[in-house]
PDB file of C-alpha atoms in Angstrom:
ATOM      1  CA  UNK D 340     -53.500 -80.565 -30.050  1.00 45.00           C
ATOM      2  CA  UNK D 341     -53.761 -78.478 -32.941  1.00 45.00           C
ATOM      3  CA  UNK D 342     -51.272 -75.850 -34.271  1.00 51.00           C
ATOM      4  CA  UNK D 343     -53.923 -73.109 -33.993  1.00 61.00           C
ATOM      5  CA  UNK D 344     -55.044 -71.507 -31.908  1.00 83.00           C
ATOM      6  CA  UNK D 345     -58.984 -72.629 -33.119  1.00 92.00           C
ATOM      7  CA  UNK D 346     -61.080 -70.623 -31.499  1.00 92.00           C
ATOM      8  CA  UNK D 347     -64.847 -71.382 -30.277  1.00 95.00           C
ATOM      9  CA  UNK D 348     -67.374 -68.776 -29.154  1.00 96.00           C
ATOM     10  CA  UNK D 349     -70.811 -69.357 -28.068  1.00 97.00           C
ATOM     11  CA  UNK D 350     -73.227 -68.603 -25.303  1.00 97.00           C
ATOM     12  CA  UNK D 351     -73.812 -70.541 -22.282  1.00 97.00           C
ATOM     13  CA  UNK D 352     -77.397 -71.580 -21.929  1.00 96.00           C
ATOM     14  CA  UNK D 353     -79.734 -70.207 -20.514  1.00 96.00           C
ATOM     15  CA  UNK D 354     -77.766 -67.703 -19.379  1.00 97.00           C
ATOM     16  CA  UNK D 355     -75.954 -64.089 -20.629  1.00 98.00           C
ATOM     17  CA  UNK D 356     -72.508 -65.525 -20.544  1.00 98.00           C
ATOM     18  CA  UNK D 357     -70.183 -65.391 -23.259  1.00 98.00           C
ATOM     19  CA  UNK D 358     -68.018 -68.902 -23.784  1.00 98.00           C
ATOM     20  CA  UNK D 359     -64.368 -68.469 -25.378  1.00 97.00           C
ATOM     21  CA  UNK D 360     -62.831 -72.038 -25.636  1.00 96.00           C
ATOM     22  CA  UNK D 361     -59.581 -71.661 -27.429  1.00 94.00           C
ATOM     23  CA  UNK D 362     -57.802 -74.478 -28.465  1.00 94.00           C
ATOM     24  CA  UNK D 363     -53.766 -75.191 -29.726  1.00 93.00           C
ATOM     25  CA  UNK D 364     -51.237 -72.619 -29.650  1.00 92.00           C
ATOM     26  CA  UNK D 365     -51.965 -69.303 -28.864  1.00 91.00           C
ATOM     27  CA  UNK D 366     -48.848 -66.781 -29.063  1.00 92.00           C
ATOM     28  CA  UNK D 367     -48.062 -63.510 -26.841  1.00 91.00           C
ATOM     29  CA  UNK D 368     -49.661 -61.365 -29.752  1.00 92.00           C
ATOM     30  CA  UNK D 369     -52.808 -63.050 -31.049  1.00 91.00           C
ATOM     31  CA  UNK D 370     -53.647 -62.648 -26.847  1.00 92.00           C
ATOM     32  CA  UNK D 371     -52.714 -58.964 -27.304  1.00 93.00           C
ATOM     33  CA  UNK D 372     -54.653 -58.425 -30.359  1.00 92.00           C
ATOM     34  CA  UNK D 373     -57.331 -59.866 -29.153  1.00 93.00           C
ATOM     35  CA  UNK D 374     -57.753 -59.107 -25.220  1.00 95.00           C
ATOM     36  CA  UNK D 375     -59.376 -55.216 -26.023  1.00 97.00           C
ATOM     37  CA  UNK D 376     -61.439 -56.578 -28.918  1.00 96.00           C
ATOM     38  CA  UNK D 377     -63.334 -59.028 -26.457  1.00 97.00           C
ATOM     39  CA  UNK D 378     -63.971 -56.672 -24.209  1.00 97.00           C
ATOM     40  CA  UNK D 379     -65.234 -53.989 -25.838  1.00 98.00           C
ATOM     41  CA  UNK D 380     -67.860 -57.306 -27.377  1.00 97.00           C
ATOM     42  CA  UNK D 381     -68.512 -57.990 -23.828  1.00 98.00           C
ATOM     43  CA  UNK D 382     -69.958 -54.449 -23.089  1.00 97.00           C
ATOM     44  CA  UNK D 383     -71.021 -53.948 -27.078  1.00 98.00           C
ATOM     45  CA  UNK D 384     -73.588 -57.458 -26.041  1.00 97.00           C
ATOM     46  CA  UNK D 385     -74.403 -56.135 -22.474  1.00 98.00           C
ATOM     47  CA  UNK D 386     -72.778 -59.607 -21.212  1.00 98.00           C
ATOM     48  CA  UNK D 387     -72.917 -60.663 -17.500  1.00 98.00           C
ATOM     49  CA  UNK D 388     -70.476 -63.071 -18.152  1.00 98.00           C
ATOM     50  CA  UNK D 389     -67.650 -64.627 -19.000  1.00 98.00           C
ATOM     51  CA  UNK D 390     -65.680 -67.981 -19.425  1.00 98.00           C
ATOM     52  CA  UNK D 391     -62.740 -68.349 -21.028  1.00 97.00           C
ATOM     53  CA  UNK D 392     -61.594 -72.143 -21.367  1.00 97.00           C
ATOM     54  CA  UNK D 393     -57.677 -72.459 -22.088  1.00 95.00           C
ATOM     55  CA  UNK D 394     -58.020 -76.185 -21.013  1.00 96.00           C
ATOM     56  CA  UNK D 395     -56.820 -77.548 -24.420  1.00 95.00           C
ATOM     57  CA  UNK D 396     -54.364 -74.712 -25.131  1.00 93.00           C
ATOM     58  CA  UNK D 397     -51.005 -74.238 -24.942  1.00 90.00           C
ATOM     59  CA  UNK D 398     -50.020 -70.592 -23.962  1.00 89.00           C
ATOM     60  CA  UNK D 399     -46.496 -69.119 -25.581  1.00 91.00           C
ATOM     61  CA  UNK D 400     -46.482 -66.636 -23.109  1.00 90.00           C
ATOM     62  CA  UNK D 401     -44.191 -66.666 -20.299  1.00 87.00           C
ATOM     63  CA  UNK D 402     -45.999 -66.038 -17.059  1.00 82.00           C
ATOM     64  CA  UNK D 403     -44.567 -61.813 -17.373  1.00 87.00           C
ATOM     65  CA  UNK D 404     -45.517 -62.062 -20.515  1.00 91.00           C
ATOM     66  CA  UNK D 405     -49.077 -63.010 -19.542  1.00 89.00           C
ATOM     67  CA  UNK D 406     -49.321 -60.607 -16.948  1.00 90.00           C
ATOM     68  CA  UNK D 407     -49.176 -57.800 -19.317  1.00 94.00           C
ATOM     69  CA  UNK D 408     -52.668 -59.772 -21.062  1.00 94.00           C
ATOM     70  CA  UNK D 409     -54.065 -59.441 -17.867  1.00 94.00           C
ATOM     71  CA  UNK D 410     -53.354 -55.557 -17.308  1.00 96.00           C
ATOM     72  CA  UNK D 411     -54.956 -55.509 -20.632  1.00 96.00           C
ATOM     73  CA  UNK D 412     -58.197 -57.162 -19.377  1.00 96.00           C
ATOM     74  CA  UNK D 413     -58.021 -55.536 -16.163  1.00 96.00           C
ATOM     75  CA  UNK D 414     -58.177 -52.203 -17.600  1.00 97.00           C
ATOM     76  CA  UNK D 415     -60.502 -52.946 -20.258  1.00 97.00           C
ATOM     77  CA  UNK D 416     -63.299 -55.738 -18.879  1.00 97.00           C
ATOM     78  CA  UNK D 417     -66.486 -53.984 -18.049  1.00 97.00           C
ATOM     79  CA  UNK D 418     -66.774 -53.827 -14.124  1.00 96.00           C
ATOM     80  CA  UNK D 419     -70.281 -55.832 -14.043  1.00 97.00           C
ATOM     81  CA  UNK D 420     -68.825 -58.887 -16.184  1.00 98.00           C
ATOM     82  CA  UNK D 421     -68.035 -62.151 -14.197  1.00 98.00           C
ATOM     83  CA  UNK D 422     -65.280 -64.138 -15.225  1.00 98.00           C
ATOM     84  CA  UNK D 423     -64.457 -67.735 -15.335  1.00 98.00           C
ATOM     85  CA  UNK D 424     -61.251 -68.881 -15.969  1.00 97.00           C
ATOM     86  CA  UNK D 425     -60.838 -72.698 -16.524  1.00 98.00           C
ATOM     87  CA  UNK D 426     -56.997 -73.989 -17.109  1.00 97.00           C
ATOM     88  CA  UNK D 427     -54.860 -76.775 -17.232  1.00 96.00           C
ATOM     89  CA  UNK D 428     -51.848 -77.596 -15.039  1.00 95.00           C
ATOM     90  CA  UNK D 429     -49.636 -76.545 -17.622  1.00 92.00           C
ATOM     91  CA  UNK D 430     -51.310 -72.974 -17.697  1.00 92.00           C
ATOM     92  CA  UNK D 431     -53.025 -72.685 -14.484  1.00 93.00           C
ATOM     93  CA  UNK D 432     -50.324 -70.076 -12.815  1.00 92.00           C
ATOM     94  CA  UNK D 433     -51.525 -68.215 -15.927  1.00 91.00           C
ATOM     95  CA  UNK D 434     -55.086 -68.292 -14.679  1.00 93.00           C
ATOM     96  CA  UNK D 435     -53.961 -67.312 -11.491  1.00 93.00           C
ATOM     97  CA  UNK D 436     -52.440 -64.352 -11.950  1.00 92.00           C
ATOM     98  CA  UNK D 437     -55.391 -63.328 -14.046  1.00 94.00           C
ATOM     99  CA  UNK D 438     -58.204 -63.803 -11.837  1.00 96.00           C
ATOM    100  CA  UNK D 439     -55.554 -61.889  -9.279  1.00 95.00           C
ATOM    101  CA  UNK D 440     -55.350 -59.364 -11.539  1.00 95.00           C
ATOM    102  CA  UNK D 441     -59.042 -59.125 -12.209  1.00 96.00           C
ATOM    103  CA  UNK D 442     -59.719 -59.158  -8.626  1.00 95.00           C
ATOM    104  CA  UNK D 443     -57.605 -56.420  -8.237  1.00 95.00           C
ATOM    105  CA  UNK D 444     -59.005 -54.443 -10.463  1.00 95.00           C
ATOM    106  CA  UNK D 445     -62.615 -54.945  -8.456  1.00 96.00           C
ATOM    107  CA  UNK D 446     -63.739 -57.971 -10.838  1.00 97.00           C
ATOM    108  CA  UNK D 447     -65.534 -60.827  -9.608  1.00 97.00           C
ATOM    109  CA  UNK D 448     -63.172 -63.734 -11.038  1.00 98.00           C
ATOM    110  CA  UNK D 449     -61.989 -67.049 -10.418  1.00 98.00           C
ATOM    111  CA  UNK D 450     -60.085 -70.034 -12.061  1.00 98.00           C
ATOM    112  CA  UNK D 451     -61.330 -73.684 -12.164  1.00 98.00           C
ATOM    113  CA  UNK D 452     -59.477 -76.733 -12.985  1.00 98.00           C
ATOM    114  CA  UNK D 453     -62.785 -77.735 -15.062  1.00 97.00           C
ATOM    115  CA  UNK D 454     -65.679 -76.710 -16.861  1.00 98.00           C
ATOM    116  CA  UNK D 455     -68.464 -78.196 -15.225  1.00 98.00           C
ATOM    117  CA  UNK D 456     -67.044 -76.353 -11.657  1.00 98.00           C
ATOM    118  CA  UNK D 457     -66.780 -72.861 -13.848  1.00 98.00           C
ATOM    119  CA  UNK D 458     -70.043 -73.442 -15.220  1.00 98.00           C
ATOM    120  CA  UNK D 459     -71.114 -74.063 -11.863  1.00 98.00           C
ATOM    121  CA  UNK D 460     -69.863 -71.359 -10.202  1.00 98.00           C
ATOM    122  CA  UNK D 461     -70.653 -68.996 -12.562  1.00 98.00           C
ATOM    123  CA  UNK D 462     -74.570 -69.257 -13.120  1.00 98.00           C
ATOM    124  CA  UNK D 463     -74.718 -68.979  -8.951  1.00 98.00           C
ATOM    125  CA  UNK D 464     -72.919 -65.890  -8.916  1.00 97.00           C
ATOM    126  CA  UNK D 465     -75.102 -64.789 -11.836  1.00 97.00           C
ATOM    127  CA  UNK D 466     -78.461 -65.980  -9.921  1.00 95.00           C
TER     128      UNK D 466
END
């Protein structure tokens, strides 16, 4: 895994859904620095979606840590955006809380232990 993080971006086909695949390390403040700034891109591209793929990534955060990344999103994620959260074992009660978080904040979210299943789920609820 590299040090990073390395981040990807790119746009699922066929569809209006912004892909964030971030890869490596990613600390407690490169997550707070960016968290507002993809948001506001979100609703500056009139996006209907989002997955964010933490699969190959190794979160610094503790999980309070990461809730306070998920307030940020929950506050700040445009109320018509979808989200797709794909995670690994090591991170997934990271992806929990956030798609809690998002759903509490009226969001339609979820987490998937894959891509292909987010990808999946994703363009349906985008149909």
């Amino acid at each position: 895994m590299p040090s990073g993080p390395e981040i990807e971006r790119f746009e699922l086909e066929g569809a209006n859904v912004l892909c964030i695949r971030t890869r490596g390390r990613n600390s407690v403040a490169a997550s707070r620095a960016n968290a507002p700034r993809l948001c506001a891109r979100l609703e500056e591209e009139g996006r209907d979606g989002l997955i964010l793929d933490y699969s190959d990534c190794a979160l610094e955060h503790t999980v309070p840590q990461f809730a306070s990344i998920a307030e940020i999103f929950a506050e700040a994620m445009p109320r018509h955006v979808t989200v797709a959260y794909v995670y690994s074992p090591a991170n997934m009660m990271h992806a929990l809380m956030m798609t809690k978080m998002l759903h509490k904040a009226g969001l339609k979210a979820r987490a998937f232990p894959g891509w292909d299943e987010a990808e999946s789920w994703i363009r349906a609820e985008l149909a």
